[in-house]
mmCIF file with all atom_site columns, C-alpha atoms in Angstrom:
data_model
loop_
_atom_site.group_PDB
_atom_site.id
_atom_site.type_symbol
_atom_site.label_atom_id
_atom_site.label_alt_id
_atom_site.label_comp_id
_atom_site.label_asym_id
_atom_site.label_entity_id
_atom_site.label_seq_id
_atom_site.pdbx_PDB_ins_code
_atom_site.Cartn_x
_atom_site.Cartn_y
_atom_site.Cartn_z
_atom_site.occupancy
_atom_site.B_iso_or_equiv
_atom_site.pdbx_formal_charge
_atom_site.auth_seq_id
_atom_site.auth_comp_id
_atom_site.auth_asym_id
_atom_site.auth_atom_id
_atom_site.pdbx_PDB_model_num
ATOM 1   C CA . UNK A 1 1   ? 16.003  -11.637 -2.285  1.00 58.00 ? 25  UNK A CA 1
ATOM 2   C CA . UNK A 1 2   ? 12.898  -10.707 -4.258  1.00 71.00 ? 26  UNK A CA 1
ATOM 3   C CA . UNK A 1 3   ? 12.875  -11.779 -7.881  1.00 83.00 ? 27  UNK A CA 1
ATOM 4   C CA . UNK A 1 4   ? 10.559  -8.560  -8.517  1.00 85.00 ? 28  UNK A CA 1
ATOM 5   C CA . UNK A 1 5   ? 12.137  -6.160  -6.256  1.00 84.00 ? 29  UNK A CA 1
ATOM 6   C CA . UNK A 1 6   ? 16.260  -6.337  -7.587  1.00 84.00 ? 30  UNK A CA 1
ATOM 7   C CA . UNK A 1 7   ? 15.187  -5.534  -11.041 1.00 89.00 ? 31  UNK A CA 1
ATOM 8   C CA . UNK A 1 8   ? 16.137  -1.920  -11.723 1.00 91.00 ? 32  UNK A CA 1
ATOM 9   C CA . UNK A 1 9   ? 13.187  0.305   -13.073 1.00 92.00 ? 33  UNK A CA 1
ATOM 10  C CA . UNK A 1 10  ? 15.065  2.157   -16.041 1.00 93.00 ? 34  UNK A CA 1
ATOM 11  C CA . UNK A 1 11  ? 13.610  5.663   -16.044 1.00 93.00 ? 35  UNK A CA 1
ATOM 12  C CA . UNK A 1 12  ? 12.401  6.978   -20.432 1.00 93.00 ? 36  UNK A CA 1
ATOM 13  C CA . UNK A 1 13  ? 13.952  10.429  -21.606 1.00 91.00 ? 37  UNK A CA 1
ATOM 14  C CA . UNK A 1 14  ? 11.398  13.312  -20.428 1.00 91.00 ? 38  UNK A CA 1
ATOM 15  C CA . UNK A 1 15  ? 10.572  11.937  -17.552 1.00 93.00 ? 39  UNK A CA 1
ATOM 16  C CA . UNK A 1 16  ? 11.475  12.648  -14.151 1.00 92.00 ? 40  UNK A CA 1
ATOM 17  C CA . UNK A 1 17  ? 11.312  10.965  -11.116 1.00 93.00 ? 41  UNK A CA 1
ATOM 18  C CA . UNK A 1 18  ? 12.072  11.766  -7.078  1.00 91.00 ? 42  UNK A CA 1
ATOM 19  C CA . UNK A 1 19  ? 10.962  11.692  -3.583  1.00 91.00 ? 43  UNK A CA 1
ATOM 20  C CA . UNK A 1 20  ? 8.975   14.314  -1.856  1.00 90.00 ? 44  UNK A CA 1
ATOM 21  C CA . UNK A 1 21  ? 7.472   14.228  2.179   1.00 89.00 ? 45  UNK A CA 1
ATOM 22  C CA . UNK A 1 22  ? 7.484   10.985  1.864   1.00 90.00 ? 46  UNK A CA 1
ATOM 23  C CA . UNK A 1 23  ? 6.063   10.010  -1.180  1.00 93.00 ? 47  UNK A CA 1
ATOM 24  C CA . UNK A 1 24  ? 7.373   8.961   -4.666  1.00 94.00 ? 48  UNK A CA 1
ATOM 25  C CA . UNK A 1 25  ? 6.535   10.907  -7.696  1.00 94.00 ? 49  UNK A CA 1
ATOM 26  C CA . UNK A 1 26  ? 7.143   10.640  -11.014 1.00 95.00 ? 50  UNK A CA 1
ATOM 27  C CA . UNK A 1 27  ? 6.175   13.133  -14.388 1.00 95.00 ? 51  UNK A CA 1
ATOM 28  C CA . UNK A 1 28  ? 5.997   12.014  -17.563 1.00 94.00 ? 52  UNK A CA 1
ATOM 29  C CA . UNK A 1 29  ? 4.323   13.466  -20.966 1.00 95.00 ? 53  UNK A CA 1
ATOM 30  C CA . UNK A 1 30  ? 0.615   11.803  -19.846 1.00 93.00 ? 54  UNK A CA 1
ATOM 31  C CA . UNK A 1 31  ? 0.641   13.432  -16.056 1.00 92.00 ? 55  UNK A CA 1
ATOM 32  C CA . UNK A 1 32  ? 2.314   13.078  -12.786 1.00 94.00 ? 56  UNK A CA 1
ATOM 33  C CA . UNK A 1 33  ? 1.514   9.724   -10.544 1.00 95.00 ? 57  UNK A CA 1
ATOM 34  C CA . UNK A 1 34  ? 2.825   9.808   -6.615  1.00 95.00 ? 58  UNK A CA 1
ATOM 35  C CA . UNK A 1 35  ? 3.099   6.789   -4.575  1.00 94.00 ? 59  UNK A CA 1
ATOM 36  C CA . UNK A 1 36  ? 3.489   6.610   -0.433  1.00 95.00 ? 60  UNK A CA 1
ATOM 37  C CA . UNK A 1 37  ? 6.316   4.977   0.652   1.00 92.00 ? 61  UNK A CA 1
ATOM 38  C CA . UNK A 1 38  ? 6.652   2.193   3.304   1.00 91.00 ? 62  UNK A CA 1
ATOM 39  C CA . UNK A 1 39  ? 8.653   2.868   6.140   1.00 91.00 ? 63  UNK A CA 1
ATOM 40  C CA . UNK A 1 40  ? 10.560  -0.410  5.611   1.00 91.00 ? 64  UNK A CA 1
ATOM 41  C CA . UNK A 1 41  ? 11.201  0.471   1.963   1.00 91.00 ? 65  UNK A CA 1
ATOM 42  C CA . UNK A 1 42  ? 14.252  2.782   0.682   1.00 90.00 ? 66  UNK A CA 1
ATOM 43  C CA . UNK A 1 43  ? 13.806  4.026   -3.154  1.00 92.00 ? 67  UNK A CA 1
ATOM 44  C CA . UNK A 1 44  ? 17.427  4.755   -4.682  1.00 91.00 ? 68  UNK A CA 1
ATOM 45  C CA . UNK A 1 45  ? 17.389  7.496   -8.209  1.00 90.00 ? 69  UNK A CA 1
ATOM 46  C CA . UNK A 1 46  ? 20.597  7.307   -10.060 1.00 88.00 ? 70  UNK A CA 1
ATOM 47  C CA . UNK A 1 47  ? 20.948  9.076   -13.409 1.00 85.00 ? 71  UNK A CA 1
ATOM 48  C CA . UNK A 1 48  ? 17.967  7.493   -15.190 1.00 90.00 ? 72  UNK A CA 1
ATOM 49  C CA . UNK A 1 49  ? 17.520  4.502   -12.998 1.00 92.00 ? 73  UNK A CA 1
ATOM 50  C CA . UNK A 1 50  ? 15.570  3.617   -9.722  1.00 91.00 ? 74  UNK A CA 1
ATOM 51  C CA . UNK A 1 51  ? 16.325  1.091   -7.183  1.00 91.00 ? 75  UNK A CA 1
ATOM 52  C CA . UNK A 1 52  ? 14.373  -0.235  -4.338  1.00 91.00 ? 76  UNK A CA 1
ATOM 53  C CA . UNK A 1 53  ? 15.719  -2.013  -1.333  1.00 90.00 ? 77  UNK A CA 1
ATOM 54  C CA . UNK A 1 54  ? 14.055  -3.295  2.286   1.00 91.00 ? 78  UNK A CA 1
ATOM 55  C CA . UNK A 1 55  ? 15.238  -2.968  5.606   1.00 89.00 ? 79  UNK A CA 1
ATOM 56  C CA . UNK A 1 56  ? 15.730  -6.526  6.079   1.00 89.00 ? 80  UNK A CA 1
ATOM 57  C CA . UNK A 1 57  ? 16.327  -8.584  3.240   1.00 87.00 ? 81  UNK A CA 1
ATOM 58  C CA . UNK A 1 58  ? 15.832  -12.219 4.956   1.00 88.00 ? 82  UNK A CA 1
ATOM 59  C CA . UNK A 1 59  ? 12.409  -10.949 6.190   1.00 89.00 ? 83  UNK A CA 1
ATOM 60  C CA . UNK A 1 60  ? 9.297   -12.635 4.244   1.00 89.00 ? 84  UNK A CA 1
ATOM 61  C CA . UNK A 1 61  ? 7.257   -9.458  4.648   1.00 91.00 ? 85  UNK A CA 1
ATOM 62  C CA . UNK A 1 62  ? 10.240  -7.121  3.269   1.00 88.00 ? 86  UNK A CA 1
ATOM 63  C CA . UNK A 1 63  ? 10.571  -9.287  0.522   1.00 88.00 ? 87  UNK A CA 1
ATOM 64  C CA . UNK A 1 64  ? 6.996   -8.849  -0.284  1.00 90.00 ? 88  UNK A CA 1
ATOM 65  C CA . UNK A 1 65  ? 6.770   -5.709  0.044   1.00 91.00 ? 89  UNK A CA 1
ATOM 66  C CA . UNK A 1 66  ? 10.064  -5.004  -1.681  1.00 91.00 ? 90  UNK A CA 1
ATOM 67  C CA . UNK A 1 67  ? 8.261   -6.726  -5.007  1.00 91.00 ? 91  UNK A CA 1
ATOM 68  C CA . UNK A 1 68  ? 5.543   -5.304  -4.556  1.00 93.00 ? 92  UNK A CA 1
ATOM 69  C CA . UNK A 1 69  ? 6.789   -1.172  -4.570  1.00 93.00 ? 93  UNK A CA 1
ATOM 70  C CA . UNK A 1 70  ? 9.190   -2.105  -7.305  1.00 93.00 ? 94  UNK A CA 1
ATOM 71  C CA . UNK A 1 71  ? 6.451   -3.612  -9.310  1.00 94.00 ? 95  UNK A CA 1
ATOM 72  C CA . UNK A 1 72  ? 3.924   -0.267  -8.676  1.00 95.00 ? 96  UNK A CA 1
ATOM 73  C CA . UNK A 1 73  ? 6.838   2.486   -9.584  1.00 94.00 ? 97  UNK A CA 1
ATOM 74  C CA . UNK A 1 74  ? 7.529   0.346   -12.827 1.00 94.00 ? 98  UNK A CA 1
ATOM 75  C CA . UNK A 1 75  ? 3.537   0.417   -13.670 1.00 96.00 ? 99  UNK A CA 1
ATOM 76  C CA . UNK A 1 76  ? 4.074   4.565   -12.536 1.00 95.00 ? 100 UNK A CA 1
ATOM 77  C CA . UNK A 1 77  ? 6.454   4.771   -14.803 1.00 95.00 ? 101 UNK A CA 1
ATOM 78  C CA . UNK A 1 78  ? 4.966   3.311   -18.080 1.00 96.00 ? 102 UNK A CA 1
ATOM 79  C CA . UNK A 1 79  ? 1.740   4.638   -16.713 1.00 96.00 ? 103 UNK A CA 1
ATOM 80  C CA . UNK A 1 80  ? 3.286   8.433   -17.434 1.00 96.00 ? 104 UNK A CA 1
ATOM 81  C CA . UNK A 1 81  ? 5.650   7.258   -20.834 1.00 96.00 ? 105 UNK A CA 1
ATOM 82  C CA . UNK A 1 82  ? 2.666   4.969   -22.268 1.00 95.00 ? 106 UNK A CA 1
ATOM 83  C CA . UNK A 1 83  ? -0.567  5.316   -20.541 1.00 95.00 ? 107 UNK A CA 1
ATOM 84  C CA . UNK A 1 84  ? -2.729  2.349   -19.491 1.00 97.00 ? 108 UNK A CA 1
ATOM 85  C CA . UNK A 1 85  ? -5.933  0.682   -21.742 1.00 97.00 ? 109 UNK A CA 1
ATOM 86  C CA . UNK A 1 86  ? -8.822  -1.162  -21.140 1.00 97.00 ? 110 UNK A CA 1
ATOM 87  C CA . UNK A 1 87  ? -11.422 -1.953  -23.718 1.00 98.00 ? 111 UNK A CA 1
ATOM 88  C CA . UNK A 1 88  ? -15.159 -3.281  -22.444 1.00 97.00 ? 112 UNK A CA 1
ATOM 89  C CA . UNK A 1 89  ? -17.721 -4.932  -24.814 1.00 97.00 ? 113 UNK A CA 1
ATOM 90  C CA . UNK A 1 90  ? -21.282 -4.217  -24.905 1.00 97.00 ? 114 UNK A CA 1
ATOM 91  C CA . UNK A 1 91  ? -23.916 -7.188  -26.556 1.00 95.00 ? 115 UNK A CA 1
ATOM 92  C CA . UNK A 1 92  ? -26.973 -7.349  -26.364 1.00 93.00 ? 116 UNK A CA 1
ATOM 93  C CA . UNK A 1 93  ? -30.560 -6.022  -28.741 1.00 94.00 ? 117 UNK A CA 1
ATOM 94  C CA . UNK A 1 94  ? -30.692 -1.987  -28.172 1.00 93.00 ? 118 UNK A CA 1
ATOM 95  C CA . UNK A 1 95  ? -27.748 -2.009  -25.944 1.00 96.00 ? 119 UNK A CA 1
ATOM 96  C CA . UNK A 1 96  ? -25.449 1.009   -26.622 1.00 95.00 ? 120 UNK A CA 1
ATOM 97  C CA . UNK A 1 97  ? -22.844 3.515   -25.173 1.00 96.00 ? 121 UNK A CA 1
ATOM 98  C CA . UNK A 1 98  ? -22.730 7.342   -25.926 1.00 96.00 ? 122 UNK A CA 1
ATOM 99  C CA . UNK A 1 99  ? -20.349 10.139  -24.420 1.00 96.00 ? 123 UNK A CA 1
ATOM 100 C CA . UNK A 1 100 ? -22.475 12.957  -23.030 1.00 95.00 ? 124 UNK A CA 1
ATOM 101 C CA . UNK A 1 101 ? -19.687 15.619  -22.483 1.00 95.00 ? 125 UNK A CA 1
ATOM 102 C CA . UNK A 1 102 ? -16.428 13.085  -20.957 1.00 94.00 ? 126 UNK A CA 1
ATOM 103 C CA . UNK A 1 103 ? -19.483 11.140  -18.885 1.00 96.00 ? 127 UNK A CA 1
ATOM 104 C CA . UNK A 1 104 ? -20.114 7.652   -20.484 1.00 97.00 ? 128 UNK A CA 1
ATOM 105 C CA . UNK A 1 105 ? -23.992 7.494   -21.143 1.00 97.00 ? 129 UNK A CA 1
ATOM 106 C CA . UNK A 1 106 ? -24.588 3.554   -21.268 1.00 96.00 ? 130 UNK A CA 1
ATOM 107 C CA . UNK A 1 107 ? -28.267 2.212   -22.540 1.00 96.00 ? 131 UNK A CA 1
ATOM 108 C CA . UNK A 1 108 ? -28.096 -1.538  -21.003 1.00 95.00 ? 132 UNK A CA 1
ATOM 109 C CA . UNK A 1 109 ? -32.322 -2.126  -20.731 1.00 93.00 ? 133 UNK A CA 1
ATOM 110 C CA . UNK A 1 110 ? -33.091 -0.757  -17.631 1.00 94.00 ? 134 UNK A CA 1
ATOM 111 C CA . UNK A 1 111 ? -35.611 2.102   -17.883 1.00 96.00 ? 135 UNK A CA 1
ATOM 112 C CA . UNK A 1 112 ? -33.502 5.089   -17.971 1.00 96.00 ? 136 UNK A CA 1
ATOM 113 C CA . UNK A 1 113 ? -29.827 5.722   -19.185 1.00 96.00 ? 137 UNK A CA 1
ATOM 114 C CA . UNK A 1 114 ? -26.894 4.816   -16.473 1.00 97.00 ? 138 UNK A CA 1
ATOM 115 C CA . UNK A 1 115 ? -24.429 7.953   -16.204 1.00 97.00 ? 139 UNK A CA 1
ATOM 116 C CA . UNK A 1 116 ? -20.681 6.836   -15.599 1.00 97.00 ? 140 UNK A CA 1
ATOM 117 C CA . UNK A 1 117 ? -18.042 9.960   -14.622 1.00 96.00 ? 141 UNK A CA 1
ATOM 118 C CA . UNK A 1 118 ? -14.707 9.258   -14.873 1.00 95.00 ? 142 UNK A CA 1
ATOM 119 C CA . UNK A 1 119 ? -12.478 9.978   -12.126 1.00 95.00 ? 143 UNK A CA 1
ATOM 120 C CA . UNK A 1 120 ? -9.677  12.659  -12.932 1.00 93.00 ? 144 UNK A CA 1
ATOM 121 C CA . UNK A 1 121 ? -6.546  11.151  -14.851 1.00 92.00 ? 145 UNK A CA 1
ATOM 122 C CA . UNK A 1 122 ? -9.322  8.964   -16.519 1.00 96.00 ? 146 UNK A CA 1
ATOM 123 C CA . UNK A 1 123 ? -10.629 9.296   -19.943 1.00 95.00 ? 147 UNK A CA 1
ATOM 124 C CA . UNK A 1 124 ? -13.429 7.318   -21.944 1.00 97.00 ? 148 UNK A CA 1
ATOM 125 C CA . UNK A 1 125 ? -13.946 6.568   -25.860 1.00 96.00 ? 149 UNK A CA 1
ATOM 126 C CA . UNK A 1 126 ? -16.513 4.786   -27.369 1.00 97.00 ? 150 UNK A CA 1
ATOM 127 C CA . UNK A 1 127 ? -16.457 3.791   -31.127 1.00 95.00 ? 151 UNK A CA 1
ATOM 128 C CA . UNK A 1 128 ? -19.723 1.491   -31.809 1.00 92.00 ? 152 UNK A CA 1
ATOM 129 C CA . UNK A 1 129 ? -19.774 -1.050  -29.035 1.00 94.00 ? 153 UNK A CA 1
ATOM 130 C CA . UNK A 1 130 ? -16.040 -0.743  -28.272 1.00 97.00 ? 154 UNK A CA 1
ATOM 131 C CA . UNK A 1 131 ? -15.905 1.260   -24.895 1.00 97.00 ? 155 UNK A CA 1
ATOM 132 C CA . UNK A 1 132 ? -12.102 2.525   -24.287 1.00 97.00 ? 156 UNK A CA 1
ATOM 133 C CA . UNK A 1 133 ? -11.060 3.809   -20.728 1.00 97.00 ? 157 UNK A CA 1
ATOM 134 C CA . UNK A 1 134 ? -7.428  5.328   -20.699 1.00 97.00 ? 158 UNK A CA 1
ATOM 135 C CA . UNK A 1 135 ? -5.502  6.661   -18.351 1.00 96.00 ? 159 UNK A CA 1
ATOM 136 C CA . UNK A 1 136 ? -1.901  7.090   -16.764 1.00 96.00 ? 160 UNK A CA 1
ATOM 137 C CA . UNK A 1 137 ? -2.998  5.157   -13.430 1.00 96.00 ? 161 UNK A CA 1
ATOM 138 C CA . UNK A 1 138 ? -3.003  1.348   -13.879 1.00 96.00 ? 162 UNK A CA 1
ATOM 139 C CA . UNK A 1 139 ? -5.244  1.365   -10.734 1.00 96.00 ? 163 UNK A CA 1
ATOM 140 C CA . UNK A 1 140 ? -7.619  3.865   -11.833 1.00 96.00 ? 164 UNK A CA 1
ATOM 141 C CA . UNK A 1 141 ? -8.424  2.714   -15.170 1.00 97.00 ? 165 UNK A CA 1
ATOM 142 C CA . UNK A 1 142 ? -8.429  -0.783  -13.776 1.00 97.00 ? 166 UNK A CA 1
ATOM 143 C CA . UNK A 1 143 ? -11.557 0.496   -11.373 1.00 97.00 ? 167 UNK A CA 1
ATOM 144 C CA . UNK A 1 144 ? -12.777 2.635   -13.872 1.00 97.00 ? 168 UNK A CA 1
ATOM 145 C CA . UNK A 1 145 ? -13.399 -0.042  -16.148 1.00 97.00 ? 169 UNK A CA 1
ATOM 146 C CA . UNK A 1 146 ? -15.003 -2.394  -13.693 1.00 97.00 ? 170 UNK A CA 1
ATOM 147 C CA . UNK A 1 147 ? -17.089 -0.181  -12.524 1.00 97.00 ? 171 UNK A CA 1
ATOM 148 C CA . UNK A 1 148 ? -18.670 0.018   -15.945 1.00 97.00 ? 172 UNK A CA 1
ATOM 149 C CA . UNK A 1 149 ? -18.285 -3.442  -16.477 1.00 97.00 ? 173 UNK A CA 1
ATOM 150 C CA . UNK A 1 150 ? -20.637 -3.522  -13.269 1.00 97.00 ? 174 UNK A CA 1
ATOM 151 C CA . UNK A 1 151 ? -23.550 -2.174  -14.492 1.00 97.00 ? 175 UNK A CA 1
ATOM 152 C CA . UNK A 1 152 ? -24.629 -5.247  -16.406 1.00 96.00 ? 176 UNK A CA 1
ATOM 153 C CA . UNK A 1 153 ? -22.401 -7.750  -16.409 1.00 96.00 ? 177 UNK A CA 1
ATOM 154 C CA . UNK A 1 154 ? -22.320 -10.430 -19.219 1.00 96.00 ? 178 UNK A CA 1
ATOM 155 C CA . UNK A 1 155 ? -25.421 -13.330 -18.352 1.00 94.00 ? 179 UNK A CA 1
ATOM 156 C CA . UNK A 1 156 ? -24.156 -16.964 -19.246 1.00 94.00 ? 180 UNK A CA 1
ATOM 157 C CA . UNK A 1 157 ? -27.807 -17.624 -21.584 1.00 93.00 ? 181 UNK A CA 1
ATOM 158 C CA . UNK A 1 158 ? -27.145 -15.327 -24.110 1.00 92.00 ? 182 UNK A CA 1
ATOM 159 C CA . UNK A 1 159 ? -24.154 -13.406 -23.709 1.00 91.00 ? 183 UNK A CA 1
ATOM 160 C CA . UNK A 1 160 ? -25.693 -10.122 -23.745 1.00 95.00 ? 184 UNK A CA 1
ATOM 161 C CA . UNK A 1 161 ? -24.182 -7.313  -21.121 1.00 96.00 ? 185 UNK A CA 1
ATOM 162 C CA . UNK A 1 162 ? -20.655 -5.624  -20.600 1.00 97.00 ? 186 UNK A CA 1
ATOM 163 C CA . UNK A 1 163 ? -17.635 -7.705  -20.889 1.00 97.00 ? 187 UNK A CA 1
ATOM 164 C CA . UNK A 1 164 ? -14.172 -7.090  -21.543 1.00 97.00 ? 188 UNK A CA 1
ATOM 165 C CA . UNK A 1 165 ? -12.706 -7.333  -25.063 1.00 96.00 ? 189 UNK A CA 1
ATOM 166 C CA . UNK A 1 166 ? -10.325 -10.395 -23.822 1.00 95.00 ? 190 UNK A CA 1
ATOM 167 C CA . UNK A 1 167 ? -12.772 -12.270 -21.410 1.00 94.00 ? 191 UNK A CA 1
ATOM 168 C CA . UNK A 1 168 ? -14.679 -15.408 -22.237 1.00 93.00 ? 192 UNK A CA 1
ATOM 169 C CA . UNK A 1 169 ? -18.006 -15.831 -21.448 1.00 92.00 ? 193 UNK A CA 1
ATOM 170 C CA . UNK A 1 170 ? -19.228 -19.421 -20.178 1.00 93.00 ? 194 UNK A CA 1
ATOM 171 C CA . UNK A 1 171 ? -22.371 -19.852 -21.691 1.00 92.00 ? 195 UNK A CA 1
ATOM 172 C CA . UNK A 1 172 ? -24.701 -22.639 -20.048 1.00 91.00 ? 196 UNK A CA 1
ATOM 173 C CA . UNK A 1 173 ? -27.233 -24.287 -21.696 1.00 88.00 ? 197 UNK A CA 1
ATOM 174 C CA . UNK A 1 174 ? -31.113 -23.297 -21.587 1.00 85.00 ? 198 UNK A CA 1
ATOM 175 C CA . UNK A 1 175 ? -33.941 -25.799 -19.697 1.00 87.00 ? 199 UNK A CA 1
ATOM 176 C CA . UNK A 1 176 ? -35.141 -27.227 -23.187 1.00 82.00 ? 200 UNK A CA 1
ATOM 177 C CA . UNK A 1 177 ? -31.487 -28.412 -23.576 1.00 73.00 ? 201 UNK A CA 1
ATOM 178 C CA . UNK A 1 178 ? -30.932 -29.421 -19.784 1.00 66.00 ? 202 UNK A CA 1
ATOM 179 C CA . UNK A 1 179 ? -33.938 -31.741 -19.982 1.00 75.00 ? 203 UNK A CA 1
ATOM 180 C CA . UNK A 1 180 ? -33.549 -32.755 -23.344 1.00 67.00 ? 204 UNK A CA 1
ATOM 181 C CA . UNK A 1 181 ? -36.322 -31.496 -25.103 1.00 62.00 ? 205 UNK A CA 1
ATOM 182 C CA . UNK A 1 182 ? -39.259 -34.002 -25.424 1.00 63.00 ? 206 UNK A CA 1
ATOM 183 C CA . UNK A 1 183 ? -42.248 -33.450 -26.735 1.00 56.00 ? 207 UNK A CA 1
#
């Protein structure tokens, strides 16, 4: 049996869930997500709980894919209850992010400013050099965020581009200290 898969998914007051031409969906206060379902995957709604099962438990391909829809219609459902974050980082001299109507405006040194537009279901904030990108879709924000994160990421010398608020630069050393500098 998958670990992942038995848990049951306990569904928040004000939200519903159910399935629909073959797809799950579920509505919550921050939107509506839907979610295909596998032929060799059964979802079960009781009350305010949802249960996933597989065709053929012994299978290691069910299994998988048993965890793996149980673990996306848990993310749907805090997606729609709690909404998804992800903050980015911007260092570097004159480097800065603006909001130009809900498109992030991001001055990173090239010669002209890089437009980002959020897909829909995707939001941005930027407070000083704190870029925010919220959303109910854990996938979405996820590539919304890279995506920015993209335009220049962080360089190991000196630290300076776009970098999540959680990751850790490696930062290498500069020729002067590979050689040891001699003069």
């Amino acid at each position: 049996m998958s670990r992942i898969g038995k848990k049951i998914i306990t569904i928040p007051a004000g939200v519903t869930a159910g399935v629909e031409n073959n797809h799950v969906f579920v509505k919550g206060p921050k939107g509506e997500l839907r979610l295909k379902l596998h032929p060799r995957v059964t979802v079960a709604f009781d009350k305010n709980e949802i249960t996933t099962t597989v065709v053929n438990e012994t299978n290691k391909q069910d299994r998988s894919l048993w965890g793996t829809f149980s673990s996306l219609m848990a993310s749907m459902v805090k997606g729609v209850t709690e909404g998804f974050k992800k903050q980015l980082e911007i260092n570097g001299v004159g480097y800065k992010a603006g909001m130009k109507g809900a498109d992030l405006m991001l001055e990173v040194g090239f010669s002209h400013p890089v437009i980002v537009k959020p897909v829909v279901g995707v939001k941005f904030s930027v407070e000083k050099n704190i870029i925010t990108v919220e959303g109910a879709d854990k996938q979405l924000v996820g590539e919304m965020a890279a995506q920015i994160r993209k335009v220049k990421k962080p360089e190991p010398y000196k630290g300076k581009g776009i970098k999540y608020t959680d990751e850790v630069v490696r930062r290498k050393a500069g020729k002067t200290a590979a050689k040891g500098a001699t003069a």
